[in-house]
Amino acid sequence: MEKNIKFILNGKEVEVTVHPVKTLLKVLREDLGHTEVKAGCEQGECGSCTVIIDGKIVNSCIFPVGQAEGSSIITIAGLCKEGELHPIQKIFIEEGAVQCGFCTPGIILAVKVLLDRTLSPGDEEIREAVSGNLCRCTGYSKIFSAIKKAAVYMRTKK
Ligand code: FES
Ligand code: FES
C-alpha cells in the first residue's frame, strides 16, 4: 500500500506518495526528477547511485524509501550553492578526474563525507572512502590526486 513519505532533499522538504519498499533511487529519479542520481548496477555494488543521508553515504538503489522518512538527503545537485560548484567538484574538473562522468556524483559525495570528517586523510582513508564507488574510466590516479588537492584547498580555506 502506498504511503506519504516526507524527507528533506537538498535542504527542501519534499513529500511523495509511494510504496515504502520502492527504492530511494527510483523515487528520486522517477517521482522527483533527480536524474543526477545515477542508476548503475541497482544491486548495491557500484556506488553510482550514492546519496548522503544524515551525513552517511548510502547506496540509494538498495535503500527502501520508507526508511528515508524524516531524514535529510543530499544528492550531487545539493552541493552547488547559488549556482557555484563545490570546491571538490571544481577540483575534480581541474584535475581531469572526470571522464564519462557516470561515477562522478557518487564519488564526489563519498569524498564530501570523508572531508567533512577529516581534511587530512591518509591514503588508506581515501581508498576506503571511495572503495564502494567503481570507476571504469580513470584508473583512479586522477581521482586520488583530486581528492588530495581538494583536502589541501579546503584545509587552507578554513
Ligand atoms: S546502482 Fe546502486 S550501487 Fe550500483
Ligand atoms: S569517469 Fe567513467 S566511470 Fe568513472
XYZ file of C-alpha atoms in Angstrom, residues 13-123:
111
model
C 11.079 19.426 2.416
C 9.531 17.006 -0.078
C 6.610 14.630 0.192
C 5.933 11.619 -2.003
C 3.120 9.093 -2.068
C 4.710 5.772 -2.981
C 5.051 2.214 -1.818
C 7.549 2.311 1.076
C 9.632 -0.535 -0.354
C 10.220 1.313 -3.620
C 13.909 2.129 -3.716
C 15.040 5.637 -2.897
C 16.914 5.642 -6.229
C 13.694 5.068 -8.187
C 11.765 7.627 -6.143
C 14.479 10.243 -6.637
C 14.714 9.635 -10.386
C 11.146 8.710 -11.348
C 8.984 10.583 -8.850
C 11.138 13.620 -8.066
C 13.097 14.085 -11.317
C 16.528 13.899 -9.672
C 18.272 12.137 -12.530
C 21.624 13.427 -11.285
C 21.493 10.315 -9.061
C 22.777 7.651 -11.437
C 21.358 4.153 -11.838
C 24.116 1.619 -12.469
C 24.066 -1.967 -11.207
C 20.999 -1.427 -8.978
C 22.406 -4.150 -6.715
C 24.440 -2.143 -4.235
C 27.761 -2.897 -5.950
C 28.880 0.129 -7.990
C 28.128 3.249 -5.932
C 26.814 5.285 -8.867
C 23.508 5.826 -7.003
C 25.238 7.211 -3.888
C 23.484 9.879 -1.846
C 24.232 11.263 1.615
C 21.578 10.502 4.227
C 22.003 12.236 7.592
C 25.726 12.581 6.953
C 26.303 8.995 5.820
C 26.934 7.506 2.401
C 24.089 5.279 1.174
C 23.544 3.258 -1.997
C 20.062 4.528 -2.833
C 19.348 1.547 -5.132
C 19.065 -0.782 -2.148
C 17.502 1.690 0.286
C 13.705 1.441 0.693
C 12.246 4.939 0.590
C 10.137 4.199 3.677
C 13.356 4.322 5.696
C 14.020 7.857 4.475
C 11.065 9.284 6.417
C 12.226 12.358 8.353
C 15.804 12.204 7.126
C 17.942 14.730 5.321
C 19.162 13.596 1.895
C 21.799 15.257 -0.255
C 22.380 14.468 -3.923
C 25.218 15.852 -6.012
C 22.895 18.728 -7.031
C 22.749 19.733 -3.366
C 26.481 20.507 -3.251
C 26.168 23.550 -5.541
C 25.481 26.781 -3.712
C 23.821 29.586 -5.709
C 24.923 28.004 -8.958
C 28.552 27.726 -7.793
C 30.142 24.296 -7.857
C 31.515 22.904 -4.596
C 35.347 23.077 -4.403
C 35.523 19.263 -4.665
C 33.583 19.439 -7.952
C 35.786 22.228 -9.315
C 38.990 20.388 -8.415
C 37.765 17.119 -9.954
C 37.250 19.009 -13.225
C 40.600 20.832 -12.996
C 42.465 17.591 -12.307
C 40.800 15.695 -15.163
C 39.291 13.242 -12.676
C 36.049 13.128 -14.695
C 35.813 11.161 -17.936
C 32.407 9.708 -18.799
C 31.195 11.170 -15.505
C 28.894 8.306 -14.609
C 30.665 7.502 -11.349
C 31.440 11.131 -10.524
C 28.346 12.179 -8.498
C 28.723 9.161 -6.219
C 32.467 9.550 -5.808
C 32.225 13.250 -5.035
C 29.561 12.616 -2.392
C 31.750 9.922 -0.826
C 34.643 12.409 -0.812
C 32.410 15.084 0.753
C 31.620 12.765 3.669
C 35.335 11.925 4.029
C 36.395 15.587 4.022
C 33.609 16.542 6.446
C 35.290 14.100 8.835
C 38.923 14.979 8.152
C 40.763 17.431 5.943
C 43.991 15.455 6.346
C 43.013 11.998 5.090
C 45.720 9.383 4.653
C 45.995 7.247 1.506
